[in-house]
PDB file of C-alpha atoms in Angstrom:
ATOM      1  CA  ARG A   1     -25.292   5.941 -35.675  1.00  0.00           C
ATOM      2  CA  ARG A   2     -27.807   3.329 -34.823  1.00  0.00           C
ATOM      3  CA  ALA A   3     -31.087   2.613 -36.227  1.00  0.00           C
ATOM      4  CA  GLU A   4     -31.722  -1.017 -34.740  1.00  0.00           C
ATOM      5  CA  VAL A   5     -35.292  -2.371 -35.582  1.00  0.00           C
ATOM      6  CA  SER A   6     -36.109  -5.661 -33.829  1.00  0.00           C
ATOM      7  CA  ILE A   7     -38.628  -8.231 -34.356  1.00  0.00           C
ATOM      8  CA  LYS A   8     -39.198 -10.983 -31.930  1.00  0.00           C
ATOM      9  CA  GLY A   9     -41.743 -13.457 -30.487  1.00  0.00           C
ATOM     10  CA  ASP A  10     -42.877 -16.707 -29.823  1.00  0.00           C
ATOM     11  CA  ILE A  11     -43.743 -19.229 -32.529  1.00  0.00           C
ATOM     12  CA  VAL A  12     -44.873 -21.852 -29.967  1.00  0.00           C
ATOM     13  CA  LYS A  13     -45.657 -19.833 -26.656  1.00  0.00           C
ATOM     14  CA  ASP A  14     -43.059 -20.590 -23.924  1.00  0.00           C
ATOM     15  CA  ARG A  15     -41.204 -23.009 -26.042  1.00  0.00           C
ATOM     16  CA  PHE A  16     -40.236 -21.808 -29.394  1.00  0.00           C
ATOM     17  CA  SER A  17     -39.289 -18.125 -30.080  1.00  0.00           C
ATOM     18  CA  TYR A  18     -37.659 -16.197 -33.078  1.00  0.00           C
ATOM     19  CA  ALA A  19     -35.501 -12.866 -33.161  1.00  0.00           C
ATOM     20  CA  VAL A  20     -34.211 -10.656 -36.028  1.00  0.00           C
ATOM     21  CA  MET A  21     -32.713  -7.321 -35.906  1.00  0.00           C
ATOM     22  CA  VAL A  22     -31.528  -4.989 -38.669  1.00  0.00           C
ATOM     23  CA  ASP A  23     -29.590  -1.853 -38.333  1.00  0.00           C
ATOM     24  CA  PRO A  24     -29.878   0.316 -41.607  1.00  0.00           C
ATOM     25  CA  ALA A  25     -27.065   2.887 -40.061  1.00  0.00           C
ATOM     26  CA  LYS A  26     -24.639  -0.035 -40.644  1.00  0.00           C
ATOM     27  CA  VAL A  27     -25.017   0.482 -44.320  1.00  0.00           C
ATOM     28  CA  LEU A  28     -23.120   3.685 -44.105  1.00  0.00           C
ATOM     29  CA  GLU A  29     -20.304   4.435 -41.532  1.00  0.00           C
ATOM     30  CA  PHE A  30     -17.362   6.808 -41.276  1.00  0.00           C
ATOM     31  CA  GLN A  31     -13.685   6.131 -41.137  1.00  0.00           C
ATOM     32  CA  ASP A  32     -11.412   9.265 -41.019  1.00  0.00           C
ATOM     33  CA  LYS A  33     -14.369  11.330 -41.452  1.00  0.00           C
ATOM     34  CA  GLN A  34     -15.144   9.844 -44.899  1.00  0.00           C
ATOM     35  CA  PRO A  35     -17.991   7.657 -45.512  1.00  0.00           C
ATOM     36  CA  VAL A  36     -17.319   4.096 -46.178  1.00  0.00           C
ATOM     37  CA  SER A  37     -19.003   0.897 -46.940  1.00  0.00           C
ATOM     38  CA  ALA A  38     -19.694  -1.188 -43.887  1.00  0.00           C
ATOM     39  CA  VAL A  39     -21.281  -4.642 -43.426  1.00  0.00           C
ATOM     40  CA  ALA A  40     -24.810  -5.678 -44.162  1.00  0.00           C
ATOM     41  CA  MET A  41     -27.612  -4.326 -42.322  1.00  0.00           C
ATOM     42  CA  LEU A  42     -28.510  -7.845 -40.720  1.00  0.00           C
ATOM     43  CA  GLN A  43     -27.652  -8.076 -37.232  1.00  0.00           C
ATOM     44  CA  ASP A  44     -29.357 -10.814 -35.374  1.00  0.00           C
ATOM     45  CA  ALA A  45     -31.178 -13.858 -36.957  1.00  0.00           C
ATOM     46  CA  ASN A  46     -31.812 -16.722 -34.838  1.00  0.00           C
ATOM     47  CA  LEU A  47     -34.229 -19.524 -33.491  1.00  0.00           C
ATOM     48  CA  THR A  48     -34.642 -20.351 -29.721  1.00  0.00           C
ATOM     49  CA  TYR A  49     -35.864 -23.661 -27.984  1.00  0.00           C
ATOM     50  CA  LYS A  50     -37.035 -23.089 -24.488  1.00  0.00           C
ATOM     51  CA  THR A  51     -36.714 -25.461 -21.318  1.00  0.00           C
ATOM     52  CA  LYS A  52     -37.154 -24.885 -17.504  1.00  0.00           C
ATOM     53  CA  TYR A  53     -33.200 -25.417 -17.292  1.00  0.00           C
ATOM     54  CA  VAL A  54     -31.756 -24.189 -20.740  1.00  0.00           C
ATOM     55  CA  ASP A  55     -32.529 -22.617 -23.625  1.00  0.00           C
ATOM     56  CA  VAL A  56     -30.892 -23.495 -26.917  1.00  0.00           C
ATOM     57  CA  THR A  57     -30.244 -20.743 -29.625  1.00  0.00           C
ATOM     58  CA  GLY A  58     -28.982 -21.315 -33.076  1.00  0.00           C
ATOM     59  CA  GLY A  59     -28.193 -18.652 -35.863  1.00  0.00           C
ATOM     60  CA  GLN A  60     -26.474 -15.263 -35.514  1.00  0.00           C
ATOM     61  CA  PHE A  61     -26.082 -13.283 -32.390  1.00  0.00           C
ATOM     62  CA  LYS A  62     -23.833 -11.558 -30.209  1.00  0.00           C
ATOM     63  CA  THR A  63     -20.773 -13.229 -28.510  1.00  0.00           C
ATOM     64  CA  PRO A  64     -20.776 -13.272 -24.930  1.00  0.00           C
ATOM     65  CA  VAL A  65     -17.631 -10.989 -24.355  1.00  0.00           C
ATOM     66  CA  SER A  66     -17.896  -7.808 -22.378  1.00  0.00           C
ATOM     67  CA  TRP A  67     -20.863  -6.735 -20.230  1.00  0.00           C
ATOM     68  CA  GLU A  68     -21.509  -3.754 -22.668  1.00  0.00           C
ATOM     69  CA  GLY A  69     -20.886  -5.307 -25.834  1.00  0.00           C
ATOM     70  CA  TYR A  70     -23.240  -8.334 -24.859  1.00  0.00           C
ATOM     71  CA  ASN A  71     -25.910  -6.315 -23.634  1.00  0.00           C
ATOM     72  CA  SER A  72     -28.286  -4.127 -25.596  1.00  0.00           C
ATOM     73  CA  SER A  73     -27.279  -0.454 -26.349  1.00  0.00           C
ATOM     74  CA  SER A  74     -30.421   0.755 -24.541  1.00  0.00           C
ATOM     75  CA  LYS A  75     -28.551  -0.250 -21.416  1.00  0.00           C
ATOM     76  CA  LEU A  76     -25.450   1.871 -22.049  1.00  0.00           C
ATOM     77  CA  MET A  77     -24.590   4.909 -19.835  1.00  0.00           C
ATOM     78  CA  PHE A  78     -22.949   6.656 -22.446  1.00  0.00           C
ATOM     79  CA  PRO A  79     -23.974   6.845 -26.376  1.00  0.00           C
ATOM     80  CA  GLU A  80     -20.884   4.836 -27.297  1.00  0.00           C
ATOM     81  CA  ARG A  81     -19.318   1.784 -25.425  1.00  0.00           C
ATOM     82  CA  ALA A  82     -16.249   2.114 -23.731  1.00  0.00           C
ATOM     83  CA  MET A  83     -12.898   1.502 -26.152  1.00  0.00           C
ATOM     84  CA  VAL A  84     -11.999  -1.957 -24.683  1.00  0.00           C
ATOM     85  CA  SER A  85     -15.630  -3.050 -25.223  1.00  0.00           C
ATOM     86  CA  ARG A  86     -15.848  -1.889 -28.645  1.00  0.00           C
ATOM     87  CA  GLU A  87     -12.444  -3.476 -29.570  1.00  0.00           C
ATOM     88  CA  TYR A  88     -13.335  -6.798 -28.086  1.00  0.00           C
ATOM     89  CA  GLY A  89     -16.844  -7.076 -27.316  1.00  0.00           C
ATOM     90  CA  ASP A  90     -20.283  -6.206 -29.394  1.00  0.00           C
ATOM     91  CA  LYS A  91     -19.318  -8.737 -31.754  1.00  0.00           C
ATOM     92  CA  ARG A  92     -21.786 -11.240 -33.861  1.00  0.00           C
ATOM     93  CA  ASP A  93     -20.953 -14.763 -35.262  1.00  0.00           C
ATOM     94  CA  LEU A  94     -22.894 -17.760 -36.628  1.00  0.00           C
ATOM     95  CA  GLY A  95     -23.197 -20.388 -33.869  1.00  0.00           C
ATOM     96  CA  VAL A  96     -25.237 -22.150 -31.511  1.00  0.00           C
ATOM     97  CA  LYS A  97     -25.647 -21.754 -27.809  1.00  0.00           C
ATOM     98  CA  VAL A  98     -27.157 -22.918 -24.602  1.00  0.00           C
ATOM     99  CA  SER A  99     -27.997 -20.216 -21.648  1.00  0.00           C
ATOM    100  CA  LYS A 100     -30.288 -19.585 -18.989  1.00  0.00           C
ATOM    101  CA  THR A 101     -31.159 -16.728 -16.462  1.00  0.00           C
ATOM    102  CA  PHE A 102     -32.309 -17.526 -13.010  1.00  0.00           C
ATOM    103  CA  ASP A 103     -32.787 -15.532  -9.872  1.00  0.00           C
ATOM    104  CA  ARG A 104     -29.218 -15.916  -8.442  1.00  0.00           C
ATOM    105  CA  LEU A 105     -27.116 -16.785 -11.516  1.00  0.00           C
ATOM    106  CA  SER A 106     -27.139 -17.117 -15.446  1.00  0.00           C
ATOM    107  CA  TYR A 107     -24.702 -18.925 -17.773  1.00  0.00           C
ATOM    108  CA  THR A 108     -23.904 -18.956 -21.365  1.00  0.00           C
ATOM    109  CA  VAL A 109     -21.718 -21.662 -23.553  1.00  0.00           C
ATOM    110  CA  GLY A 110     -21.620 -21.008 -27.101  1.00  0.00           C
ATOM    111  CA  LEU A 111     -19.923 -22.530 -30.247  1.00  0.00           C
ATOM    112  CA  PHE A 112     -19.138 -20.165 -33.097  1.00  0.00           C
ATOM    113  CA  ASN A 113     -17.603 -20.362 -36.644  1.00  0.00           C
ATOM    114  CA  GLY A 114     -15.108 -17.698 -35.732  1.00  0.00           C
ATOM    115  CA  ALA A 115     -15.525 -16.095 -39.122  1.00  0.00           C
ATOM    116  CA  GLY A 116     -17.391 -13.019 -37.876  1.00  0.00           C
ATOM    117  CA  HIS A 117     -20.533 -10.893 -38.556  1.00  0.00           C
ATOM    118  CA  ASN A 118     -22.588 -12.194 -41.363  1.00  0.00           C
ATOM    119  CA  ASN A 119     -19.900 -14.696 -42.668  1.00  0.00           C
ATOM    120  CA  LEU A 120     -20.320 -18.306 -43.533  1.00  0.00           C
ATOM    121  CA  ASP A 121     -17.912 -20.721 -42.014  1.00  0.00           C
ATOM    122  CA  ASN A 122     -14.682 -21.009 -44.184  1.00  0.00           C
ATOM    123  CA  ASN A 123     -12.695 -23.492 -42.146  1.00  0.00           C
ATOM    124  CA  VAL A 124     -12.848 -26.437 -39.563  1.00  0.00           C
ATOM    125  CA  SER A 125     -11.889 -24.410 -36.635  1.00  0.00           C
ATOM    126  CA  LYS A 126     -14.494 -23.085 -34.152  1.00  0.00           C
ATOM    127  CA  ASP A 127     -14.560 -20.610 -31.263  1.00  0.00           C
ATOM    128  CA  LEU A 128     -15.803 -21.611 -27.600  1.00  0.00           C
ATOM    129  CA  ALA A 129     -17.402 -19.058 -25.457  1.00  0.00           C
ATOM    130  CA  VAL A 130     -18.612 -19.240 -21.920  1.00  0.00           C
ATOM    131  CA  ARG A 131     -20.276 -16.471 -19.679  1.00  0.00           C
ATOM    132  CA  LEU A 132     -21.258 -16.911 -15.992  1.00  0.00           C
ATOM    133  CA  GLU A 133     -23.061 -14.385 -13.955  1.00  0.00           C
ATOM    134  CA  VAL A 134     -23.980 -14.253 -10.197  1.00  0.00           C
ATOM    135  CA  TYR A 135     -26.073 -11.779  -8.587  1.00  0.00           C
ATOM    136  CA  PRO A 136     -25.637 -12.239  -4.743  1.00  0.00           C
ATOM    137  CA  VAL A 137     -27.992  -9.484  -3.773  1.00  0.00           C
ATOM    138  CA  SER A 138     -30.451  -7.254  -5.487  1.00  0.00           C
ATOM    139  CA  GLY A 139     -28.702  -5.071  -7.988  1.00  0.00           C
ATOM    140  CA  LEU A 140     -25.064  -6.615  -7.752  1.00  0.00           C
ATOM    141  CA  LEU A 141     -23.753  -8.325 -10.708  1.00  0.00           C
ATOM    142  CA  PHE A 142     -20.363 -10.168 -10.789  1.00  0.00           C
ATOM    143  CA  GLY A 143     -19.410 -11.981 -14.126  1.00  0.00           C
ATOM    144  CA  TRP A 144     -16.744 -13.679 -15.965  1.00  0.00           C
ATOM    145  CA  ALA A 145     -16.425 -14.630 -19.460  1.00  0.00           C
ATOM    146  CA  GLY A 146     -13.938 -16.750 -21.676  1.00  0.00           C
ATOM    147  CA  TYR A 147     -13.729 -17.053 -25.309  1.00  0.00           C
ATOM    148  CA  THR A 148     -10.998 -18.993 -27.307  1.00  0.00           C
ATOM    149  CA  SER A 149     -10.175 -20.538 -30.622  1.00  0.00           C
ATOM    150  CA  LEU A 150     -10.214 -24.379 -30.633  1.00  0.00           C
ATOM    151  CA  TRP A 151      -7.607 -26.882 -31.747  1.00  0.00           C
ATOM    152  CA  ASP A 152      -4.604 -24.836 -33.376  1.00  0.00           C
ATOM    153  CA  VAL A 153      -4.527 -21.798 -31.080  1.00  0.00           C
ATOM    154  CA  ALA A 154      -1.179 -20.391 -32.556  1.00  0.00           C
ATOM    155  CA  LYS A 155      -2.461 -20.415 -36.361  1.00  0.00           C
ATOM    156  CA  PRO A 156      -3.266 -16.873 -37.808  1.00  0.00           C
ATOM    157  CA  GLY A 157      -6.502 -15.435 -36.881  1.00  0.00           C
ATOM    158  CA  ALA A 158      -6.717 -17.561 -33.641  1.00  0.00           C
ATOM    159  CA  LYS A 159      -7.877 -15.541 -30.594  1.00  0.00           C
ATOM    160  CA  SER A 160      -8.864 -15.728 -26.729  1.00  0.00           C
ATOM    161  CA  ARG A 161     -10.395 -13.398 -24.577  1.00  0.00           C
ATOM    162  CA  SER A 162     -10.768 -13.289 -20.849  1.00  0.00           C
ATOM    163  CA  GLU A 163     -12.862 -10.794 -18.988  1.00  0.00           C
ATOM    164  CA  VAL A 164     -14.042 -10.001 -15.497  1.00  0.00           C
ATOM    165  CA  ASP A 165     -16.861  -7.529 -14.659  1.00  0.00           C
ATOM    166  CA  VAL A 166     -18.829  -6.078 -12.127  1.00  0.00           C
ATOM    167  CA  ARG A 167     -22.057  -3.891 -11.834  1.00  0.00           C
ATOM    168  CA  PHE A 168     -23.993  -2.408  -9.105  1.00  0.00           C
ATOM    169  CA  GLU A 169     -27.349  -0.455  -9.445  1.00  0.00           C
ATOM    170  CA  ARG A 170     -29.361   0.641  -6.399  1.00  0.00           C
ATOM    171  CA  GLY A 171     -31.591   3.559  -6.485  1.00  0.00           C
ATOM    172  CA  PRO A 172     -30.163   6.439  -8.363  1.00  0.00           C
ATOM    173  CA  PHE A 173     -26.733   5.211  -8.436  1.00  0.00           C
ATOM    174  CA  THR A 174     -24.996   2.850 -10.910  1.00  0.00           C
ATOM    175  CA  ILE A 175     -21.235   1.844 -11.098  1.00  0.00           C
ATOM    176  CA  GLN A 176     -19.992  -0.602 -13.411  1.00  0.00           C
ATOM    177  CA  GLY A 177     -16.436  -1.714 -14.759  1.00  0.00           C
ATOM    178  CA  GLU A 178     -14.667  -4.392 -16.881  1.00  0.00           C
ATOM    179  CA  VAL A 179     -11.188  -5.751 -17.499  1.00  0.00           C
ATOM    180  CA  ILE A 180     -10.598  -7.757 -20.870  1.00  0.00           C
ATOM    181  CA  GLU A 181      -7.348  -9.444 -21.725  1.00  0.00           C
ATOM    182  CA  ALA A 182      -7.100 -10.296 -25.261  1.00  0.00           C
ATOM    183  CA  ARG A 183      -4.848 -12.587 -27.261  1.00  0.00           C
ATOM    184  CA  ASP A 184      -4.472 -12.718 -31.322  1.00  0.00           C
ATOM    185  CA  ALA A 185      -2.325 -14.716 -33.472  1.00  0.00           C
ATOM    186  CA  GLY A 186      -0.883 -13.104 -36.655  1.00  0.00           C
ATOM    187  CA  PRO A 187       1.228 -14.499 -39.515  1.00  0.00           C
ATOM    188  CA  ILE A 188       4.543 -14.240 -37.463  1.00  0.00           C
ATOM    189  CA  PHE A 189       3.626 -12.311 -33.926  1.00  0.00           C
ATOM    190  CA  VAL A 190       0.896 -12.977 -31.294  1.00  0.00           C
ATOM    191  CA  THR A 191      -0.421  -9.646 -29.938  1.00  0.00           C
ATOM    192  CA  LYS A 192      -1.537  -9.395 -26.367  1.00  0.00           C
ATOM    193  CA  ALA A 193      -3.540  -6.905 -25.073  1.00  0.00           C
ATOM    194  CA  ILE A 194      -5.322  -5.615 -21.927  1.00  0.00           C
ATOM    195  CA  GLY A 195      -7.752  -2.893 -21.338  1.00  0.00           C
ATOM    196  CA  PHE A 196     -10.445  -1.695 -18.610  1.00  0.00           C
ATOM    197  CA  TYR A 197     -13.036   0.619 -17.727  1.00  0.00           C
ATOM    198  CA  THR A 198     -14.944   2.013 -14.825  1.00  0.00           C
ATOM    199  CA  SER A 199     -18.177   4.032 -14.954  1.00  0.00           C
ATOM    200  CA  ALA A 200     -20.658   5.790 -12.698  1.00  0.00           C
ATOM    201  CA  GLY A 201     -23.794   7.696 -12.743  1.00  0.00           C
ATOM    202  CA  TYR A 202     -26.187   9.260 -10.359  1.00  0.00           C
ATOM    203  CA  LYS A 203     -29.826  10.092 -11.465  1.00  0.00           C
ATOM    204  CA  LEU A 204     -31.040  13.417 -10.487  1.00  0.00           C
ATOM    205  CA  TRP A 205     -34.671  14.064 -10.256  1.00  0.00           C
ATOM    206  CA  GLY A 206     -35.350  10.620 -11.986  1.00  0.00           C
ATOM    207  CA  LYS A 207     -34.464  11.913 -15.338  1.00  0.00           C
ATOM    208  CA  VAL A 208     -31.019  13.697 -15.596  1.00  0.00           C
ATOM    209  CA  GLU A 209     -28.067  11.327 -14.981  1.00  0.00           C
ATOM    210  CA  PRO A 210     -24.454  12.788 -14.826  1.00  0.00           C
ATOM    211  CA  VAL A 211     -22.013  10.147 -15.573  1.00  0.00           C
ATOM    212  CA  LEU A 212     -18.037   9.644 -15.278  1.00  0.00           C
ATOM    213  CA  ARG A 213     -16.024   6.917 -17.277  1.00  0.00           C
ATOM    214  CA  VAL A 214     -12.462   6.512 -16.972  1.00  0.00           C
ATOM    215  CA  GLY A 215     -10.566   3.668 -19.105  1.00  0.00           C
ATOM    216  CA  TYR A 216      -7.454   2.703 -20.726  1.00  0.00           C
ATOM    217  CA  MET A 217      -6.233   0.241 -23.378  1.00  0.00           C
ATOM    218  CA  ASP A 218      -2.951  -1.137 -24.276  1.00  0.00           C
ATOM    219  CA  PRO A 219      -3.446  -2.924 -27.678  1.00  0.00           C
ATOM    220  CA  ASP A 220       0.078  -4.434 -27.410  1.00  0.00           C
ATOM    221  CA  VAL A 221       1.627  -5.110 -23.853  1.00  0.00           C
ATOM    222  CA  ASN A 222       4.930  -6.418 -25.521  1.00  0.00           C
ATOM    223  CA  LYS A 223       5.712  -2.912 -27.307  1.00  0.00           C
ATOM    224  CA  ASP A 224       7.384  -0.194 -24.929  1.00  0.00           C
ATOM    225  CA  LEU A 225       5.711   2.648 -26.675  1.00  0.00           C
ATOM    226  CA  ASP A 226       2.395   2.307 -28.094  1.00  0.00           C
ATOM    227  CA  PRO A 227       0.751   4.904 -30.621  1.00  0.00           C
TER     228      PRO A 227
END
């Protein structure tokens, strides 16, 4: 269900760059086995100004929640992201961010409209996102991400996310996992959720990779019995 086409490059070498991605498969998606109209095919459209210590990006791009959600689908161990990654990660919004990747760490700080994919800003509220990753040794990643609506966090539509993740890749072996806590304010109640997954894979002969994933998500921790 993906047909992502990406165009990217430098406007000024090592200083200004651009990125545009479209996904024609988004035009038609399925719900309850029936075709339904989906969002427009535009995924990313942004410009980046690069310096030695910070890159400044403006436009539409992914919010930095969930390692699986934030990274390209080409890095996935399975055809689909884990349930918790699909629910709270892999989201796009209009905004601006500062970020940079170094040998042992990377950071991202972004300010978003909070209106979602392909939507213009419709209120004065904004969403703040922060992601930090450290790479203590080759192949090992520890990450943390936080995302929250600013100002009136109790208003309907306000949300917050908190995530920790780890990934280890060495030779033919890969293991990764994430834990995400979420809070969403509705018209009457505030919904709190939590989910996690762990995936592991081992490459055989450099081409075949058996993989296993175990995951869990509780969409409302305040309910005794979830559907």
